[in-house]
Coordinates of C-alpha atoms in Angstrom, one line a residue:
X20 CA 112.8 228.7 56.5
X21 CA 114.7 226.2 54.4
X22 CA 116.8 223.6 56.2
X23 CA 118.6 222.6 53.0
X24 CA 121.9 224.3 53.9
X25 CA 121.9 223.6 57.6
X26 CA 124.4 221.1 59.0
X27 CA 122.8 217.7 59.2
X28 CA 123.2 215.3 62.2
X29 CA 124.9 212.1 61.2
X30 CA 122.7 209.1 61.0
X31 CA 123.2 206.7 63.8
X32 CA 124.0 203.2 62.6
X33 CA 121.2 200.8 63.3
X34 CA 122.0 198.2 66.0
X35 CA 121.8 194.6 65.0
X36 CA 119.2 192.5 67.0
X37 CA 120.9 190.9 70.0
X38 CA 120.1 187.2 70.4
X39 CA 120.7 185.5 73.8
X40 CA 121.3 181.8 73.3
X41 CA 120.3 180.2 76.6
X42 CA 121.3 176.6 77.2
X43 CA 122.2 173.9 79.7
X44 CA 119.7 173.8 82.5
X45 CA 118.8 171.7 85.5
X46 CA 117.3 168.7 83.7
X47 CA 118.8 165.4 82.9
X48 CA 119.0 166.7 79.3
X49 CA 121.6 169.3 80.2
X50 CA 124.4 167.9 78.0
X51 CA 122.3 167.6 74.9
X52 CA 121.2 171.2 75.4
X53 CA 124.8 172.3 75.4
X54 CA 125.4 170.3 72.2
X55 CA 122.4 172.0 70.6
X56 CA 123.6 175.4 71.6
X57 CA 127.0 174.8 70.0
X58 CA 125.3 174.1 66.7
X59 CA 123.0 177.1 66.9
X60 CA 125.9 179.4 67.9
X61 CA 127.9 178.2 64.9
X62 CA 125.0 178.8 62.6
X63 CA 123.8 182.2 63.7
X64 CA 124.6 184.9 61.0
X65 CA 127.0 187.2 62.9
X66 CA 126.6 189.9 60.2
X67 CA 122.9 190.0 61.0
X68 CA 122.8 189.4 64.7
X69 CA 124.9 190.0 67.8
X70 CA 125.0 186.9 70.0
X71 CA 125.2 186.5 73.8
X72 CA 125.7 182.9 75.0
X73 CA 124.2 182.3 78.5
X74 CA 124.5 178.8 80.1
X75 CA 122.4 177.6 83.0
X76 CA 124.4 175.3 85.3
X77 CA 123.0 172.1 86.6
X78 CA 122.4 173.8 90.0
X79 CA 120.5 176.7 88.3
X80 CA 123.1 179.5 88.1
X81 CA 122.9 181.6 84.9
X82 CA 126.5 181.9 83.7
X83 CA 128.2 184.0 81.1
X84 CA 129.9 181.4 78.9
X85 CA 132.5 181.3 76.2
X86 CA 131.2 181.7 72.6
X87 CA 133.0 178.5 71.6
X88 CA 130.9 176.1 69.6
X89 CA 133.9 173.8 69.1
X90 CA 133.9 173.1 72.8
X91 CA 130.2 172.1 72.9
X92 CA 130.3 168.8 71.0
X93 CA 130.0 165.2 72.2
X94 CA 133.5 163.9 72.7
X95 CA 134.5 160.3 73.6
X96 CA 130.8 159.4 74.1
X97 CA 130.5 162.2 76.7
X98 CA 128.3 165.3 76.5
X99 CA 129.7 168.7 77.6
X100 CA 128.3 170.9 80.4
X101 CA 128.0 174.6 81.2
X102 CA 130.4 174.5 84.1
X103 CA 133.2 173.7 81.7
X104 CA 132.3 176.8 79.6
X105 CA 131.5 179.3 82.3
X106 CA 133.7 182.4 82.4
X107 CA 133.6 182.3 86.2
X108 CA 132.7 179.7 88.9
X109 CA 130.6 182.3 90.7
X110 CA 129.6 185.0 88.3
X111 CA 125.9 185.2 87.5
X112 CA 123.8 186.7 84.7
X113 CA 120.6 188.4 85.6
X114 CA 117.7 189.2 83.2
X115 CA 115.6 192.0 84.7
X116 CA 111.9 191.1 85.2
X117 CA 110.8 194.5 83.8
X118 CA 109.3 194.9 80.4
X119 CA 110.7 198.4 80.1
X120 CA 114.3 197.2 80.6
X121 CA 115.8 194.4 78.6
X122 CA 119.4 195.0 79.8
X123 CA 121.2 192.0 81.0
X124 CA 123.5 192.4 84.0
X125 CA 126.5 190.3 85.0
X126 CA 127.8 190.3 88.5
X127 CA 130.6 188.6 90.5
X128 CA 131.0 188.6 94.3
X129 CA 133.0 191.6 95.3
X130 CA 132.8 193.3 91.9
X131 CA 130.6 196.1 90.5
X132 CA 127.8 194.6 88.3
X133 CA 128.5 195.0 84.6
X134 CA 125.8 195.8 82.0
X135 CA 126.0 193.4 79.1
X136 CA 123.6 195.4 76.9
X137 CA 120.0 194.8 75.8
X138 CA 118.6 191.5 74.5
X139 CA 116.1 191.6 71.7
X140 CA 115.2 187.9 71.5
X141 CA 116.1 184.8 73.5
X142 CA 116.8 181.5 71.7
X143 CA 116.2 178.9 74.4
X144 CA 117.7 175.6 73.5
X145 CA 116.9 174.0 76.8
X146 CA 115.5 170.5 76.9
X147 CA 113.3 169.0 79.6
X148 CA 112.0 170.5 82.9
X149 CA 113.1 174.0 84.0
X150 CA 113.4 175.3 80.5
X151 CA 111.3 173.5 77.8
X152 CA 108.3 173.1 80.1
X153 CA 107.0 176.7 80.2
X154 CA 109.0 177.8 83.3
X155 CA 111.6 179.8 81.3
X156 CA 108.9 181.0 78.9
X157 CA 107.0 182.4 81.8
X158 CA 110.0 184.3 83.0
X159 CA 110.5 185.8 79.5
X160 CA 106.9 186.8 79.3
X161 CA 107.3 188.7 82.6
X162 CA 110.4 190.3 81.3
X163 CA 108.8 191.3 78.0
X164 CA 111.5 189.6 76.0
X165 CA 110.5 187.8 72.7
X166 CA 111.7 184.2 72.4
X167 CA 112.0 181.4 70.0
X168 CA 109.5 178.6 70.2
X169 CA 106.3 177.7 72.0
X170 CA 104.7 179.8 74.7
X171 CA 103.9 178.9 78.3
X172 CA 100.9 176.7 77.7
X173 CA 102.2 174.9 74.6
X174 CA 105.6 174.3 76.3
X175 CA 103.9 172.8 79.4
X176 CA 101.6 170.6 77.3
X177 CA 104.5 169.5 75.1
X178 CA 106.5 168.5 78.2
X179 CA 103.8 166.5 80.1
X180 CA 103.1 163.5 78.0
X181 CA 99.8 162.7 79.8
X182 CA 98.2 166.1 79.2
X183 CA 99.7 166.2 75.7
X184 CA 97.8 163.0 74.9
X185 CA 94.6 164.4 76.5
X186 CA 94.8 167.5 74.4
X187 CA 95.4 165.5 71.2
X188 CA 92.5 163.2 72.0
X189 CA 90.2 166.2 72.5
X190 CA 91.1 167.4 69.0
X191 CA 90.4 164.1 67.4
X192 CA 94.0 162.9 67.0
X193 CA 94.5 159.2 67.7
X194 CA 96.9 158.2 70.5
X195 CA 98.0 154.8 71.7
X196 CA 96.9 153.1 75.0
X197 CA 98.6 154.4 78.1
X198 CA 98.3 154.6 81.8
X199 CA 99.7 157.2 84.3
X200 CA 101.0 156.7 87.8
X201 CA 101.1 160.0 89.7
X202 CA 103.4 160.7 92.7
X203 CA 100.7 160.7 95.3
X204 CA 99.2 157.5 93.9
X205 CA 102.6 155.8 94.3
X206 CA 103.2 157.2 97.8
X207 CA 99.7 156.2 99.0
X208 CA 99.8 152.5 97.8
X209 CA 102.7 151.2 95.8
X210 CA 101.1 147.8 95.5
X211 CA 97.9 149.2 94.0
X212 CA 99.9 151.4 91.6
X213 CA 102.0 148.5 90.4
X214 CA 98.9 146.3 90.0
X215 CA 97.4 149.1 87.8
X216 CA 100.3 148.6 85.5
X217 CA 100.1 144.8 85.6
X218 CA 96.4 145.0 84.8
X219 CA 97.2 147.4 81.9
X220 CA 99.7 144.8 80.6
X221 CA 97.1 142.1 80.9
X222 CA 94.8 144.1 78.7
X223 CA 97.3 145.3 76.1
X224 CA 100.1 142.7 76.3
X225 CA 103.9 143.0 76.8
X226 CA 106.2 144.7 76.1
X227 CA 105.5 148.0 77.8
X228 CA 107.4 151.2 77.7
X229 CA 107.9 152.8 81.1
X230 CA 109.0 156.4 80.9
X231 CA 109.2 159.7 82.9
X232 CA 106.0 161.7 82.1
X233 CA 107.9 165.0 81.8
X234 CA 111.3 164.2 80.3
X235 CA 112.7 163.8 76.8
X236 CA 115.7 162.6 74.7
X237 CA 114.5 159.0 75.6
X238 CA 116.2 159.5 79.0
X239 CA 114.8 157.2 81.7
X240 CA 112.8 155.0 79.3
X241 CA 112.8 151.2 79.6
X242 CA 111.3 148.6 77.4
X243 CA 109.8 146.0 79.7
X244 CA 109.3 142.6 78.2
X245 CA 107.7 140.9 81.2
X246 CA 106.9 141.3 84.9
X247 CA 110.4 140.6 86.1
X248 CA 111.7 143.9 84.7
X249 CA 108.9 146.2 85.9
X250 CA 110.2 147.4 89.3
X251 CA 113.6 148.3 87.8
X252 CA 111.9 150.2 85.0
X253 CA 109.7 152.1 87.4
X254 CA 112.7 153.1 89.5
X255 CA 114.6 154.2 86.4
X256 CA 111.7 156.5 85.3
X257 CA 111.1 157.9 88.8
X258 CA 114.8 158.9 89.0
X259 CA 113.9 161.6 86.4
X260 CA 110.3 162.3 87.3
X261 CA 108.0 161.1 90.1
X262 CA 105.2 160.9 87.6
X263 CA 105.5 158.0 85.2
X264 CA 103.8 157.1 82.0
X265 CA 103.4 153.5 80.8
X266 CA 102.6 152.9 77.1
X267 CA 101.6 149.8 75.2
X268 CA 103.9 148.8 72.4
X269 CA 102.5 149.7 69.0
X270 CA 103.4 147.6 66.0
X271 CA 104.4 149.7 63.1
X272 CA 106.9 152.1 61.7
X273 CA 108.2 155.2 63.5
X274 CA 107.6 158.3 61.4
X275 CA 108.6 161.9 62.3
X276 CA 107.6 165.2 60.8
X277 CA 108.9 168.7 61.4
X278 CA 106.7 171.8 61.6
X279 CA 108.1 175.3 61.2
X280 CA 106.3 178.6 61.5
X281 CA 106.5 180.7 58.3
X282 CA 105.2 184.2 57.7
X283 CA 101.9 182.7 56.4
X284 CA 101.6 180.1 59.2
X285 CA 103.0 176.6 60.1
X286 CA 104.2 174.2 57.4
X287 CA 105.3 170.6 57.5
X288 CA 108.6 169.2 56.3
X289 CA 109.1 166.0 54.4
X290 CA 108.7 163.2 57.0
X291 CA 111.5 160.8 58.1
X292 CA 111.4 157.2 59.2
X293 CA 113.4 155.9 62.2
X294 CA 114.3 152.3 61.4
X295 CA 114.8 149.9 64.3
X296 CA 118.4 150.3 65.4
X297 CA 120.6 147.2 65.0
X298 CA 122.4 147.5 68.3
X299 CA 119.7 148.9 70.6
X300 CA 116.4 147.6 71.8
X301 CA 114.7 150.7 70.6
X302 CA 115.5 154.3 69.6
X303 CA 117.0 155.3 73.0
X304 CA 119.3 158.1 74.1
X305 CA 122.5 156.4 72.9
X306 CA 121.0 155.4 69.6
X307 CA 119.9 159.1 69.0
X308 CA 122.9 161.0 70.2
X309 CA 126.0 158.8 70.9
X310 CA 125.8 156.2 68.0
X311 CA 123.8 158.6 65.8
X312 CA 121.5 155.9 64.3
X313 CA 120.6 157.3 60.9
X314 CA 117.0 157.9 59.9
X315 CA 115.6 157.7 56.4
X316 CA 115.0 161.2 55.0
X317 CA 112.6 161.4 53.3
X318 CA 110.6 158.5 54.7
X319 CA 109.7 155.8 52.1
X320 CA 105.9 156.6 52.1
X321 CA 103.3 156.9 49.4
X322 CA 102.3 160.4 48.4
X323 CA 99.0 159.9 50.2
X324 CA 100.8 158.8 53.4
X325 CA 103.2 161.7 53.2
X326 CA 100.3 164.2 52.8
X327 CA 98.4 162.6 55.7
X328 CA 101.3 162.7 58.2
X329 CA 102.1 166.3 57.2
X330 CA 98.5 167.3 57.8
X331 CA 98.4 165.5 61.2
X332 CA 101.7 167.2 62.2
X333 CA 100.3 170.6 61.6
X334 CA 97.1 169.6 63.3
X335 CA 99.1 168.6 66.4
X336 CA 101.0 171.9 66.2
X337 CA 97.7 173.9 66.2
X338 CA 96.0 171.7 68.8
X339 CA 98.7 172.5 71.4
X340 CA 98.8 176.2 70.4
X341 CA 102.5 175.8 69.4
X342 CA 104.7 178.5 67.9
X343 CA 108.0 178.4 66.1
X344 CA 108.8 174.8 65.7
X345 CA 107.7 171.3 66.6
X346 CA 108.8 167.8 65.8
X347 CA 105.8 165.4 65.7
X348 CA 106.4 161.7 66.2
X349 CA 104.0 159.1 64.9
X350 CA 103.6 155.3 64.5
X351 CA 102.3 154.1 61.1
X352 CA 100.5 151.0 62.3
X353 CA 100.2 147.7 60.3
X354 CA 96.6 148.7 59.3
X355 CA 97.9 151.9 57.7
X356 CA 96.7 154.3 60.4
X357 CA 98.9 157.1 61.9
X358 CA 98.9 157.3 65.7
X359 CA 100.6 160.2 67.3
X360 CA 103.1 159.4 70.0
X361 CA 104.2 162.9 71.1
X362 CA 105.4 166.3 70.0
X363 CA 108.6 168.0 71.0
X364 CA 108.5 171.8 71.2
X365 CA 112.3 172.1 71.3
X366 CA 113.5 169.0 69.5
X367 CA 117.1 167.8 69.2
X368 CA 118.6 170.6 67.1
X369 CA 122.1 169.6 66.1
X370 CA 122.8 169.3 62.4
X371 CA 122.5 165.5 62.6
X372 CA 119.2 165.6 64.5
X373 CA 116.1 164.6 62.7
X374 CA 114.3 167.9 62.8
X375 CA 117.1 169.9 60.9
X376 CA 117.6 166.9 58.6
X377 CA 113.9 166.9 57.6
X378 CA 114.0 170.6 56.8
X379 CA 117.3 170.3 54.9
X380 CA 115.5 167.7 52.7
X381 CA 112.6 170.2 52.4
X382 CA 114.9 172.9 51.1
X383 CA 115.6 174.8 54.3
X384 CA 119.2 174.5 55.4
X385 CA 120.4 174.7 59.0
X386 CA 121.5 178.4 59.0
X387 CA 118.2 179.4 57.3
X388 CA 116.3 177.4 59.8
X389 CA 117.9 179.2 62.7
X390 CA 117.3 182.5 61.0
X391 CA 113.6 181.8 60.4
X392 CA 113.1 180.9 64.0
X393 CA 114.7 184.1 65.2
X394 CA 112.7 186.1 62.7
X395 CA 109.4 184.4 63.8
X396 CA 110.2 185.3 67.4
X397 CA 111.0 188.9 66.6
X398 CA 107.6 189.2 64.7
X399 CA 105.7 188.1 67.9
X400 CA 105.0 190.2 71.0
X401 CA 105.0 188.8 74.4
X402 CA 101.8 188.6 76.4
X403 CA 98.4 187.3 75.3
X404 CA 98.4 186.6 71.5

């Protein structure tokens, strides 16, 4: 029987993929995460995607927030926070831990929970612990929701500077001298732990950089020029992480390189150089985000040096089993050798941040960069891969 003349059912319009931009969080990098989210929300192509902004407050509540990028910028040297953007002081967003159900639910005390619809991909722009370190990634794996960026292992490795360096060393990448003081070590014998650092300084010289082992955005880092500043530096680092990392100063130029996942695999951007800031002792939080110390993009390197740092950046991406994106930070020493300092699996992502600037100079603008990251996440499944 021919169906040619039978009435046809109207085609259902295809639903746009829904992107949940998750930001804020419980770490000391909360404010920078909000700034990053504002830039991403502004750049997402609304003709291509539906967007759901979800902020995590500093005490860990998942809040439905205003879709208001203009309210998510640094103002008067102050970073914004999720509490200022939340639709309610008590309402909470819940992501079901059920791979068969991607529907997000919003509830307030005394009210019937409201379904917010399904989420197809999460764009987590959290920095630091409880978000960038594999914890959120593990939740999303359990939920079966694809997400932008590194998986559980790579996120954890990228957050813990000690194990990051151990992984790089095992893959033949050169790292600088360092020593780690763990929480139990400090609790058991503070004097012995402090002496371990002093002995390290005796071997490698001053200054040293004392930093939280699992934090970013240069928060809690102190450049220590001599023994008199050591205790204060240790306390500053431990305020953010009970595990601290102490690094020897490396003489050389600071070079960064972005890595982005394309359809055919990871590629490196043109590198950038971070010149010593005029008004800061080093490239610290204020130099990065408040005073916006400019970098040199592209870095003034020889073609051979550029090719080498790009190769090493991709090698670091692969060594840590990264996905999506990475910013790899190096020192180019006075003898012409690249030493990797660290990778960042969710680097600063505002338009003035170095990662987007490097890709802009490589021919990938900010909006395209956001789109490529979402598309890379949609291509991947959750689970073992």
